[in-house]
Amino acid sequence: MTYCVGLFLDEGLVLLSDTRTNAGVDHISTFSKMHVEEVPGERMLAMLSSGNLAISQAVWNRLQEGVWLDSERHTLRDVPTMFRAAQLVGAAVRAVFDADGPSLRAQGIGFDVALLLGGQIAGQPHRLYMVYAAGNFVEATADTSFLQIGEHKYGKPILDRAVTPGISLADGVKLALISMDGTLRSNLTVGMPLDLLVVRAGTQRVALRKRITEDEPYFRLVREGWERALRDAYAAMSVPDWV
Amino acid sequence: MTYCVGLFLDEGLVLLSDTRTNAGVDHISTFSKMHVEEVPGERMLAMLSSGNLAISQAVWNRLQEGVWLDSERHTLRDVPTMFRAAQLVGAAVRAVFDADGPSLRAQGIGFDVALLLGGQIAGQPHRLYMVYAAGNFVEATADTSFLQIGEHKYGKPILDRAVTPGISLADGVKLALISMDGTLRSNLTVGMPLDLLVVRAGTQRVALRKRITEDEPYFRLVREGWERALRDAYAAMSVPDWV
């Protein structure tokens, strides 16, 4: 499984993914699930993936080679808008489904893939999409300013409580790491290291791309600090007088 | 869906369930998922259920009327041990499967049920089991002193971090409510009110059984206090110097 989260903030985007893949519990591997397409200053797009690794890798490779959309072949480097970029990713998913779906079905394997696509093209707002296995997609808005794919449940309560469009990118990184930490603890199919990407609105370039390992001091601070904070908060809360 | 959690503590058991059932998002109802069998001082058993309501109600009704186990008809009031009680619940699940499974399958409906069974019989230790749809079961131990059924993921991280066998029953109630609150916020198919049951080890009787509504002062304290504590903890944590 996988956990990827994207925060759609006024200041820009925070994207975080784990790197564990597994085909059964005795076959786990490390693969980056974050792919970036950048023309610094002009456009910056990133795709995060969950689900079947063969499917998501095929989607990204097709996007590199060009995918047909409305009778023209495009890549993420030449689509004119983020909406068109999301359509192109959807078209790539559908192309993989057309190519591999029947054989997967013959083996009893579902067509399992979900993608986050975030980025910005110069002169347009930054946007964040979640693309489904059917190739259609939804977009994050100010009402719900985060999107998750994969093992999303463990890390959702803290995001539900704390993410608003107005928080800073630094706070967004902090919250994404807290959300990921809870998931890592509770689900073995989500694993270190992590890939973090920060995009500042209006720059169309990677502000920060970082591979976060177990040894990363800030991640350890989040992990240990959050654990301690939860324990302290729980200890400080009064107990019911009716027990 | 449902969320039920059981804590297996040195001091006794804490059992908490929500009351929402749903057949589609436009058909939600309130049903207690907690059933109790008590002979005060001699035995006290409680069953919490998740999954298909018709199945779990059928299981409980069969347990009232008597279920065949090793060529004898038993109820939870006459089984000699908690292990036999768990076997009896499993036998009831299998009896419902035998009776209703084929018709459910014909309608394309899975046999979806999971149960928690906790309690104590005089002269024996208190025990907590999770019974599966196949009628087999696992038991909580000191290594993992809580069991969950239904929508368990949202509320698991706090339990993973804080539940140990040595915490008090009052702290167990607090943690179960915190775990439930996170689930309630993030999943619409889990809903108020809640049913809480506390059993003190060695007493074989209900120490506390309480229907917790939105207006219950302690639940509001947990809900608001935990929200504030999380926000404070997140605000107090430093941000990475590399963003």
GROMACS .gro file of C-alpha atoms in nm:
model
  486
    1MET     CA    1   0.000   0.000   0.000
    2THR     CA    2   0.101   0.365   0.014
    3TYR     CA    3   0.025   0.694   0.177
    4CYS     CA    4   0.049   1.019  -0.016
    5VAL     CA    5  -0.090   1.355   0.090
    6GLY     CA    6  -0.111   1.687  -0.089
    7LEU     CA    7  -0.189   2.020   0.078
    8PHE     CA    8  -0.338   2.297  -0.133
    9LEU     CA    9  -0.247   2.615   0.052
   10ASP     CA   10  -0.262   2.985  -0.034
   11GLU     CA   11   0.118   2.993  -0.018
   12GLY     CA   12   0.158   2.692  -0.246
   13LEU     CA   13   0.166   2.313  -0.238
   14VAL     CA   14   0.309   2.059   0.005
   15LEU     CA   15   0.333   1.705  -0.133
   16LEU     CA   16   0.451   1.407   0.070
   17SER     CA   17   0.473   1.039  -0.017
   18ASP     CA   18   0.613   0.727   0.141
   19THR     CA   19   0.826   0.483  -0.061
   20ARG     CA   20   0.707   0.135   0.035
   21THR     CA   21   0.567  -0.104  -0.220
   22ASN     CA   22   0.456  -0.453  -0.139
   23ALA     CA   23   0.341  -0.757  -0.328
   24GLY     CA   24   0.248  -0.962  -0.024
   25VAL     CA   25   0.404  -0.902   0.316
   26ASP     CA   26   0.716  -1.098   0.222
   27HIS     CA   27   0.794  -0.890  -0.083
   28ILE     CA   28   0.845  -0.528   0.010
   29SER     CA   29   1.057  -0.278  -0.177
   30THR     CA   30   1.143   0.091  -0.188
   31PHE     CA   31   1.024   0.295  -0.486
   32SER     CA   32   0.972   0.667  -0.510
   33LYS     CA   33   0.609   0.746  -0.580
   34MET     CA   34   0.683   1.108  -0.664
   35HIS     CA   35   0.756   1.219  -1.019
   36VAL     CA   36   0.837   1.575  -1.113
   37GLU     CA   37   0.823   1.767  -1.441
   38GLU     CA   38   0.978   2.111  -1.411
   39VAL     CA   39   1.057   2.393  -1.652
   40PRO     CA   40   1.185   2.635  -1.389
   41GLY     CA   41   0.990   2.959  -1.389
   42GLU     CA   42   0.748   2.836  -1.657
   43ARG     CA   43   0.587   2.524  -1.507
   44MET     CA   44   0.630   2.278  -1.228
   45LEU     CA   45   0.413   1.966  -1.201
   46ALA     CA   46   0.439   1.669  -0.971
   47MET     CA   47   0.255   1.338  -0.975
   48LEU     CA   48   0.224   1.112  -0.668
   49SER     CA   49   0.093   0.761  -0.707
   50SER     CA   50  -0.070   0.482  -0.509
   51GLY     CA   51  -0.195   0.140  -0.610
   52ASN     CA   52  -0.038  -0.109  -0.848
   53LEU     CA   53   0.322  -0.001  -0.914
   54ALA     CA   54   0.326  -0.143  -1.266
   55ILE     CA   55   0.022   0.070  -1.350
   56SER     CA   56   0.155   0.393  -1.200
   57GLN     CA   57   0.498   0.348  -1.360
   58ALA     CA   58   0.328   0.282  -1.695
   59VAL     CA   59   0.123   0.600  -1.652
   60TRP     CA   60   0.434   0.808  -1.586
   61ASN     CA   61   0.627   0.652  -1.874
   62ARG     CA   62   0.342   0.717  -2.113
   63LEU     CA   63   0.329   1.076  -1.994
   64GLN     CA   64   0.701   1.107  -2.078
   65GLU     CA   65   0.653   0.965  -2.426
   66GLY     CA   66   0.335   1.158  -2.501
   67VAL     CA   67  -0.031   1.072  -2.462
   68TRP     CA   68  -0.311   1.135  -2.710
   69LEU     CA   69  -0.565   1.393  -2.595
   70ASP     CA   70  -0.823   1.534  -2.836
   71SER     CA   71  -0.634   1.402  -3.139
   72GLU     CA   72  -0.303   1.557  -3.037
   73ARG     CA   73  -0.007   1.402  -2.864
   74HIS     CA   74   0.094   1.586  -2.548
   75THR     CA   75   0.328   1.565  -2.254
   76LEU     CA   76   0.309   1.749  -1.922
   77ARG     CA   77   0.573   1.985  -2.067
   78ASP     CA   78   0.341   2.123  -2.334
   79VAL     CA   79  -0.016   2.118  -2.198
   80PRO     CA   80  -0.142   2.476  -2.169
   81THR     CA   81  -0.323   2.452  -1.832
   82MET     CA   82  -0.326   2.244  -1.516
   83PHE     CA   83  -0.677   2.128  -1.605
   84ARG     CA   84  -0.541   1.995  -1.933
   85ALA     CA   85  -0.256   1.835  -1.740
   86ALA     CA   86  -0.508   1.650  -1.522
   87GLN     CA   87  -0.696   1.545  -1.835
   88LEU     CA   88  -0.369   1.419  -1.982
   89VAL     CA   89  -0.291   1.214  -1.672
   90GLY     CA   90  -0.644   1.074  -1.691
   91ALA     CA   91  -0.591   0.990  -2.058
   92ALA     CA   92  -0.266   0.812  -1.967
   93VAL     CA   93  -0.452   0.608  -1.701
   94ARG     CA   94  -0.716   0.514  -1.958
   95ALA     CA   95  -0.448   0.420  -2.212
   96VAL     CA   96  -0.286   0.187  -1.956
   97PHE     CA   97  -0.626   0.042  -1.875
   98ASP     CA   98  -0.690  -0.022  -2.246
   99ALA     CA   99  -0.350  -0.188  -2.281
  100ASP     CA  100  -0.326  -0.388  -1.957
  101GLY     CA  101  -0.677  -0.403  -1.811
  102PRO     CA  102  -0.792  -0.720  -1.995
  103SER     CA  103  -0.477  -0.913  -1.899
  104LEU     CA  104  -0.500  -0.797  -1.537
  105ARG     CA  105  -0.864  -0.902  -1.527
  106ALA     CA  106  -0.771  -1.243  -1.671
  107GLN     CA  107  -0.536  -1.284  -1.371
  108GLY     CA  108  -0.800  -1.171  -1.126
  109ILE     CA  109  -0.613  -0.848  -1.050
  110GLY     CA  110  -0.805  -0.522  -1.016
  111PHE     CA  111  -0.702  -0.204  -1.194
  112ASP     CA  112  -0.592  -0.027  -0.879
  113VAL     CA  113  -0.437   0.317  -0.913
  114ALA     CA  114  -0.493   0.667  -0.773
  115LEU     CA  115  -0.281   0.972  -0.839
  116LEU     CA  116  -0.226   1.319  -0.703
  117LEU     CA  117  -0.126   1.585  -0.955
  118GLY     CA  118  -0.016   1.921  -0.824
  119GLY     CA  119   0.158   2.215  -0.980
  120GLN     CA  120   0.144   2.549  -1.148
  121ILE     CA  121   0.189   2.691  -1.496
  122ALA     CA  122   0.306   3.053  -1.529
  123GLY     CA  123   0.027   3.308  -1.523
  124GLN     CA  124  -0.224   3.062  -1.377
  125PRO     CA  125  -0.309   2.959  -1.022
  126HIS     CA  126  -0.150   2.654  -0.861
  127ARG     CA  127  -0.384   2.356  -0.847
  128LEU     CA  128  -0.405   2.010  -0.694
  129TYR     CA  129  -0.599   1.716  -0.839
  130MET     CA  130  -0.674   1.358  -0.748
  131VAL     CA  131  -0.703   1.134  -1.054
  132TYR     CA  132  -0.899   0.808  -1.021
  133ALA     CA  133  -0.853   0.472  -1.192
  134ALA     CA  134  -1.132   0.571  -1.433
  135GLY     CA  135  -0.920   0.866  -1.546
  136ASN     CA  136  -1.160   1.126  -1.410
  137PHE     CA  137  -1.054   1.357  -1.131
  138VAL     CA  138  -1.146   1.598  -0.852
  139GLU     CA  139  -0.971   1.917  -0.748
  140ALA     CA  140  -0.884   2.048  -0.403
  141THR     CA  141  -1.052   2.376  -0.310
  142ALA     CA  142  -1.043   2.613  -0.014
  143ASP     CA  143  -1.323   2.411   0.150
  144THR     CA  144  -1.114   2.094   0.158
  145SER     CA  145  -0.759   2.195   0.108
  146PHE     CA  146  -0.593   1.854   0.120
  147LEU     CA  147  -0.618   1.535  -0.083
  148GLN     CA  148  -0.495   1.190   0.015
  149ILE     CA  149  -0.441   0.861  -0.168
  150GLY     CA  150  -0.359   0.515  -0.036
  151GLU     CA  151  -0.384   0.443   0.338
  152HIS     CA  152  -0.551   0.773   0.414
  153LYS     CA  153  -0.755   0.697   0.725
  154TYR     CA  154  -0.492   0.689   1.001
  155GLY     CA  155  -0.358   1.031   0.916
  156LYS     CA  156  -0.686   1.204   0.834
  157PRO     CA  157  -0.811   1.324   1.176
  158ILE     CA  158  -0.520   1.564   1.230
  159LEU     CA  159  -0.563   1.705   0.878
  160ASP     CA  160  -0.938   1.743   0.930
  161ARG     CA  161  -0.866   1.939   1.244
  162ALA     CA  162  -0.577   2.160   1.142
  163VAL     CA  163  -0.539   2.214   0.768
  164THR     CA  164  -0.682   2.539   0.634
  165PRO     CA  165  -0.572   2.720   0.318
  166GLY     CA  166  -0.418   3.000   0.525
  167ILE     CA  167  -0.151   2.799   0.709
  168SER     CA  168   0.209   2.851   0.605
  169LEU     CA  169   0.406   2.610   0.388
  170ALA     CA  170   0.625   2.533   0.691
  171ASP     CA  171   0.318   2.447   0.898
  172GLY     CA  172   0.191   2.242   0.605
  173VAL     CA  173   0.514   2.041   0.605
  174LYS     CA  174   0.478   1.989   0.979
  175LEU     CA  175   0.117   1.868   0.947
  176ALA     CA  176   0.193   1.641   0.652
  177LEU     CA  177   0.474   1.480   0.853
  178ILE     CA  178   0.250   1.437   1.161
  179SER     CA  179  -0.016   1.277   0.941
  180MET     CA  180   0.244   1.049   0.782
  181ASP     CA  181   0.396   0.954   1.118
  182GLY     CA  182   0.065   0.826   1.252
  183THR     CA  183   0.019   0.621   0.935
  184LEU     CA  184   0.371   0.477   0.949
  185ARG     CA  185   0.316   0.361   1.306
  186SER     CA  186  -0.015   0.192   1.242
  187ASN     CA  187   0.030   0.036   0.899
  188LEU     CA  188   0.324  -0.178   0.791
  189THR     CA  189   0.256  -0.127   0.421
  190VAL     CA  190   0.355   0.239   0.451
  191GLY     CA  191   0.729   0.285   0.501
  192MET     CA  192   1.027   0.517   0.522
  193PRO     CA  193   1.200   0.701   0.363
  194LEU     CA  194   0.967   0.982   0.256
  195ASP     CA  195   0.970   1.214  -0.043
  196LEU     CA  196   0.874   1.573   0.026
  197LEU     CA  197   0.812   1.843  -0.230
  198VAL     CA  198   0.724   2.206  -0.160
  199VAL     CA  199   0.615   2.448  -0.432
  200ARG     CA  200   0.575   2.816  -0.353
  201ALA     CA  201   0.283   2.973  -0.540
  202GLY     CA  202   0.385   3.197  -0.830
  203THR     CA  203   0.734   3.055  -0.874
  204GLN     CA  204   0.673   2.752  -1.100
  205ARG     CA  205   0.977   2.577  -0.962
  206VAL     CA  206   1.063   2.331  -0.687
  207ALA     CA  207   1.114   2.527  -0.366
  208LEU     CA  208   1.224   2.215  -0.182
  209ARG     CA  209   1.259   1.851  -0.270
  210LYS     CA  210   1.385   1.633   0.007
  211ARG     CA  211   1.428   1.264   0.077
  212ILE     CA  212   1.351   1.225   0.447
  213THR     CA  213   1.513   0.927   0.621
  214GLU     CA  214   1.478   0.793   0.972
  215ASP     CA  215   1.785   0.997   1.064
  216GLU     CA  216   1.648   1.333   0.950
  217PRO     CA  217   1.660   1.547   1.268
  218TYR     CA  218   1.339   1.736   1.196
  219PHE     CA  219   1.142   1.419   1.127
  220ARG     CA  220   1.269   1.274   1.455
  221LEU     CA  221   1.167   1.594   1.630
  222VAL     CA  222   0.815   1.565   1.481
  223ARG     CA  223   0.791   1.197   1.564
  224GLU     CA  224   0.914   1.224   1.922
  225GLY     CA  225   0.760   1.564   1.986
  226TRP     CA  226   0.418   1.457   1.863
  227GLU     CA  227   0.428   1.136   2.061
  228ARG     CA  228   0.519   1.330   2.375
  229ALA     CA  229   0.259   1.598   2.306
  230LEU     CA  230  -0.017   1.337   2.264
  231ARG     CA  231   0.085   1.160   2.582
  232ASP     CA  232   0.100   1.487   2.774
  233ALA     CA  233  -0.235   1.600   2.637
  234TYR     CA  234  -0.394   1.270   2.727
  235ALA     CA  235  -0.238   1.275   3.075
  236ALA     CA  236  -0.346   1.633   3.139
  237MET     CA  237  -0.709   1.569   3.047
  238SER     CA  238  -0.931   1.500   3.347
  239VAL     CA  239  -1.097   1.162   3.385
  240PRO     CA  240  -1.476   1.124   3.403
  241ASP     CA  241  -1.611   1.152   3.756
  242TRP     CA  242  -1.860   0.874   3.680
  243VAL     CA  243  -1.596   0.600   3.640
  244MET     CA  244  -2.032   0.112   0.912
  245THR     CA  245  -1.943   0.107   1.280
  246TYR     CA  246  -1.664   0.166   1.524
  247CYS     CA  247  -1.629  -0.046   1.836
  248VAL     CA  248  -1.324  -0.069   2.058
  249GLY     CA  249  -1.243  -0.289   2.355
  250LEU     CA  250  -0.960  -0.230   2.601
  251PHE     CA  251  -0.819  -0.527   2.791
  252LEU     CA  252  -0.662  -0.374   3.102
  253ASP     CA  253  -0.529  -0.516   3.424
  254GLU     CA  254  -0.810  -0.337   3.609
  255GLY     CA  255  -1.079  -0.473   3.378
  256LEU     CA  256  -1.247  -0.400   3.046
  257VAL     CA  257  -1.358  -0.082   2.872
  258LEU     CA  258  -1.597  -0.136   2.581
  259LEU     CA  259  -1.726   0.144   2.358
  260SER     CA  260  -1.946   0.135   2.050
  261ASP     CA  261  -2.117   0.388   1.828
  262THR     CA  262  -2.482   0.342   1.726
  263ARG     CA  263  -2.501   0.431   1.358
  264THR     CA  264  -2.613   0.182   1.100
  265ASN     CA  265  -2.646   0.262   0.735
  266ALA     CA  266  -2.780   0.094   0.427
  267GLY     CA  267  -2.659   0.355   0.183
  268VAL     CA  268  -2.594   0.714   0.283
  269ASP     CA  269  -2.964   0.801   0.263
  270HIS     CA  270  -3.073   0.530   0.503
  271ILE     CA  271  -2.909   0.575   0.840
  272SER     CA  272  -3.049   0.464   1.173
  273THR     CA  273  -2.957   0.433   1.539
  274PHE     CA  274  -2.913   0.084   1.684
  275SER     CA  275  -2.721  -0.021   1.989
  276LYS     CA  276  -2.439  -0.254   1.894
  277MET     CA  277  -2.374  -0.354   2.253
  278HIS     CA  278  -2.547  -0.656   2.410
  279VAL     CA  279  -2.496  -0.761   2.769
  280GLU     CA  280  -2.550  -1.087   2.956
  281GLU     CA  281  -2.504  -1.050   3.329
  282VAL     CA  282  -2.551  -1.274   3.632
  283PRO     CA  283  -2.421  -1.025   3.888
  284GLY     CA  284  -2.127  -1.164   4.080
  285GLU     CA  285  -2.119  -1.486   3.877
  286ARG     CA  286  -2.065  -1.373   3.516
  287MET     CA  287  -2.077  -1.068   3.301
  288LEU     CA  288  -2.036  -1.088   2.924
  289ALA     CA  289  -2.082  -0.825   2.656
  290MET     CA  290  -2.089  -0.854   2.279
  291LEU     CA  291  -2.023  -0.561   2.044
  292SER     CA  292  -2.095  -0.596   1.675
  293SER     CA  293  -2.002  -0.448   1.341
  294GLY     CA  294  -2.101  -0.536   0.987
  295ASN     CA  295  -2.442  -0.636   0.857
  296LEU     CA  296  -2.703  -0.554   1.124
  297ALA     CA  297  -2.932  -0.842   1.025
  298ILE     CA  298  -2.643  -1.083   1.078
  299SER     CA  299  -2.533  -0.944   1.414
  300GLN     CA  300  -2.890  -0.928   1.545
  301ALA     CA  301  -2.944  -1.288   1.431
  302VAL     CA  302  -2.626  -1.393   1.613
  303TRP     CA  303  -2.741  -1.230   1.937
  304ASN     CA  304  -3.092  -1.375   1.910
  305ARG     CA  305  -2.957  -1.723   1.850
  306LEU     CA  306  -2.732  -1.682   2.153
  307GLN     CA  307  -3.042  -1.599   2.359
  308GLU     CA  308  -3.227  -1.905   2.236
  309GLY     CA  309  -2.932  -2.141   2.263
  310VAL     CA  310  -2.670  -2.253   2.014
  311TRP     CA  311  -2.540  -2.606   1.954
  312LEU     CA  312  -2.179  -2.656   2.055
  313ASP     CA  313  -2.028  -3.006   2.074
  314SER     CA  314  -2.373  -3.171   2.069
  315GLU     CA  315  -2.512  -2.960   2.352
  316ARG     CA  316  -2.727  -2.653   2.342
  317HIS     CA  317  -2.578  -2.359   2.532
  318THR     CA  318  -2.633  -1.992   2.601
  319LEU     CA  319  -2.386  -1.738   2.732
  320ARG     CA  320  -2.550  -1.788   3.074
  321ASP     CA  321  -2.434  -2.146   3.106
  322VAL     CA  322  -2.099  -2.184   2.926
  323PRO     CA  323  -1.831  -2.271   3.182
  324THR     CA  324  -1.545  -2.048   3.053
  325MET     CA  325  -1.489  -1.735   2.844
  326PHE     CA  326  -1.312  -1.950   2.586
  327ARG     CA  327  -1.628  -2.159   2.553
  328ALA     CA  328  -1.829  -1.838   2.532
  329ALA     CA  329  -1.616  -1.725   2.237
  330GLN     CA  330  -1.662  -2.067   2.077
  331LEU     CA  331  -2.037  -2.032   2.129
  332VAL     CA  332  -2.045  -1.691   1.963
  333GLY     CA  333  -1.844  -1.840   1.676
  334ALA     CA  334  -2.091  -2.127   1.653
  335ALA     CA  335  -2.377  -1.876   1.639
  336VAL     CA  336  -2.203  -1.688   1.357
  337ARG     CA  337  -2.160  -2.016   1.166
  338ALA     CA  338  -2.523  -2.108   1.225
  339VAL     CA  339  -2.634  -1.773   1.079
  340PHE     CA  340  -2.399  -1.827   0.786
  341ASP     CA  341  -2.546  -2.170   0.725
  342ALA     CA  342  -2.899  -2.028   0.740
  343ASP     CA  343  -2.857  -1.697   0.553
  344GLY     CA  344  -2.526  -1.721   0.365
  345PRO     CA  345  -2.661  -1.880   0.045
  346SER     CA  346  -2.946  -1.627   0.015
  347LEU     CA  347  -2.711  -1.336   0.082
  348ARG     CA  348  -2.473  -1.469  -0.182
  349ALA     CA  349  -2.760  -1.499  -0.427
  350GLN     CA  350  -2.821  -1.125  -0.376
  351GLY     CA  351  -2.453  -1.044  -0.416
  352ILE     CA  352  -2.421  -0.946  -0.048
  353GLY     CA  353  -2.114  -1.053   0.147
  354PHE     CA  354  -2.135  -1.219   0.488
  355ASP     CA  355  -1.995  -0.921   0.674
  356VAL     CA  356  -1.980  -0.940   1.051
  357ALA     CA  357  -1.717  -0.896   1.325
  358LEU     CA  358  -1.776  -0.912   1.698
  359LEU     CA  359  -1.602  -0.823   2.021
  360LEU     CA  360  -1.677  -1.045   2.318
  361GLY     CA  361  -1.551  -0.936   2.657
  362GLY     CA  362  -1.628  -1.045   3.010
  363GLN     CA  363  -1.547  -1.253   3.308
  364ILE     CA  364  -1.680  -1.565   3.480
  365ALA     CA  365  -1.626  -1.602   3.856
  366GLY     CA  366  -1.295  -1.760   3.949
  367GLN     CA  367  -1.145  -1.700   3.605
  368PRO     CA  368  -0.961  -1.408   3.451
  369HIS     CA  369  -1.143  -1.145   3.244
  370ARG     CA  370  -1.088  -1.188   2.871
  371LEU     CA  371  -1.154  -1.006   2.545
  372TYR     CA  372  -1.201  -1.171   2.206
  373MET     CA  373  -1.260  -1.066   1.848
  374VAL     CA  374  -1.479  -1.313   1.657
  375TYR     CA  375  -1.456  -1.317   1.277
  376ALA     CA  376  -1.719  -1.393   1.014
  377ALA     CA  377  -1.573  -1.744   0.988
  378GLY     CA  378  -1.658  -1.800   1.354
  379ASN     CA  379  -1.295  -1.827   1.463
  380PHE     CA  380  -1.146  -1.571   1.697
  381VAL     CA  381  -0.841  -1.404   1.848
  382GLU     CA  382  -0.786  -1.287   2.203
  383ALA     CA  383  -0.635  -0.965   2.336
  384THR     CA  384  -0.318  -1.010   2.541
  385ALA     CA  385  -0.084  -0.783   2.732
  386ASP     CA  386   0.117  -0.730   2.413
  387THR     CA  387  -0.179  -0.579   2.231
  388SER     CA  388  -0.431  -0.482   2.488
  389PHE     CA  389  -0.702  -0.344   2.264
  390LEU     CA  390  -0.917  -0.482   1.984
  391GLN     CA  391  -1.120  -0.287   1.730
  392ILE     CA  392  -1.392  -0.372   1.478
  393GLY     CA  393  -1.546  -0.162   1.202
  394GLU     CA  394  -1.387   0.166   1.099
  395HIS     CA  395  -1.077   0.109   1.307
  396LYS     CA  396  -0.809   0.305   1.124
  397TYR     CA  397  -0.887   0.666   1.220
  398GLY     CA  398  -0.878   0.595   1.591
  399LYS     CA  399  -0.589   0.349   1.595
  400PRO     CA  400  -0.281   0.577   1.619
  401ILE     CA  401  -0.374   0.715   1.962
  402LEU     CA  402  -0.442   0.362   2.092
  403ASP     CA  403  -0.112   0.237   1.948
  404ARG     CA  404   0.064   0.514   2.134
  405ALA     CA  405  -0.107   0.516   2.469
  406VAL     CA  406  -0.286   0.192   2.561
  407THR     CA  407  -0.094  -0.041   2.789
  408PRO     CA  408  -0.246  -0.300   3.023
  409GLY     CA  409  -0.144  -0.095   3.326
  410ILE     CA  410  -0.352   0.217   3.261
  411SER     CA  411  -0.653   0.276   3.483
  412LEU     CA  412  -1.011   0.209   3.377
  413ALA     CA  413  -1.074   0.585   3.388
  414ASP     CA  414  -0.781   0.648   3.156
  415GLY     CA  415  -0.910   0.367   2.936
  416VAL     CA  416  -1.246   0.542   2.909
  417LYS     CA  417  -1.069   0.864   2.820
  418LEU     CA  418  -0.860   0.696   2.547
  419ALA     CA  419  -1.155   0.506   2.404
  420LEU     CA  420  -1.349   0.833   2.378
  421ILE     CA  421  -1.054   1.013   2.215
  422SER     CA  422  -1.021   0.728   1.966
  423MET     CA  423  -1.395   0.740   1.896
  424ASP     CA  424  -1.398   1.118   1.859
  425GLY     CA  425  -1.137   1.110   1.582
  426THR     CA  426  -1.340   0.844   1.403
  427LEU     CA  427  -1.667   1.034   1.439
  428ARG     CA  428  -1.511   1.344   1.286
  429SER     CA  429  -1.360   1.170   0.987
  430ASN     CA  430  -1.623   0.911   0.895
  431LEU     CA  431  -1.993   0.980   0.850
  432THR     CA  432  -2.090   0.616   0.890
  433VAL     CA  433  -1.992   0.627   1.258
  434GLY     CA  434  -2.234   0.828   1.468
  435MET     CA  435  -2.351   0.939   1.810
  436PRO     CA  436  -2.476   0.846   2.064
  437LEU     CA  437  -2.224   0.604   2.211
  438ASP     CA  438  -2.262   0.303   2.437
  439LEU     CA  439  -1.998   0.264   2.705
  440LEU     CA  440  -1.948  -0.034   2.932
  441VAL     CA  441  -1.689  -0.070   3.207
  442VAL     CA  442  -1.623  -0.396   3.389
  443ARG     CA  443  -1.393  -0.405   3.689
  444ALA     CA  444  -1.186  -0.724   3.706
  445GLY     CA  445  -1.300  -0.970   3.969
  446THR     CA  446  -1.651  -0.833   4.011
  447GLN     CA  447  -1.842  -1.012   3.731
  448ARG     CA  448  -2.089  -0.727   3.709
  449VAL     CA  449  -2.138  -0.408   3.512
  450ALA     CA  450  -1.941  -0.133   3.686
  451LEU     CA  451  -2.078   0.129   3.450
  452ARG     CA  452  -2.308   0.125   3.151
  453LYS     CA  453  -2.374   0.461   2.997
  454ARG     CA  454  -2.538   0.603   2.687
  455ILE     CA  455  -2.324   0.902   2.590
  456THR     CA  456  -2.497   1.175   2.390
  457GLU     CA  457  -2.368   1.493   2.231
  458ASP     CA  458  -2.471   1.676   2.548
  459GLU     CA  459  -2.272   1.460   2.789
  460PRO     CA  460  -2.037   1.709   2.962
  461TYR     CA  461  -1.740   1.474   2.983
  462PHE     CA  462  -1.761   1.379   2.617
  463ARG     CA  463  -1.772   1.748   2.525
  464LEU     CA  464  -1.470   1.805   2.747
  465VAL     CA  465  -1.282   1.524   2.568
  466ARG     CA  466  -1.388   1.646   2.226
  467GLU     CA  467  -1.304   2.012   2.284
  468GLY     CA  468  -1.006   1.946   2.506
  469TRP     CA  469  -0.847   1.705   2.262
  470GLU     CA  470  -0.904   1.936   1.969
  471ARG     CA  471  -0.743   2.222   2.160
  472ALA     CA  472  -0.458   2.001   2.280
  473LEU     CA  473  -0.381   1.886   1.926
  474ARG     CA  474  -0.389   2.239   1.794
  475ASP     CA  475  -0.167   2.362   2.076
  476ALA     CA  476   0.076   2.075   2.029
  477TYR     CA  477   0.095   2.138   1.657
  478ALA     CA  478   0.137   2.513   1.709
  479ALA     CA  479   0.409   2.464   1.971
  480MET     CA  480   0.617   2.234   1.753
  481SER     CA  481   0.897   2.411   1.568
  482VAL     CA  482   0.894   2.427   1.188
  483PRO     CA  483   1.179   2.281   0.981
  484ASP     CA  484   1.459   2.528   0.915
  485TRP     CA  485   1.491   2.396   0.562
  486VAL     CA  486   1.151   2.522   0.443
   0.00000   0.00000   0.00000
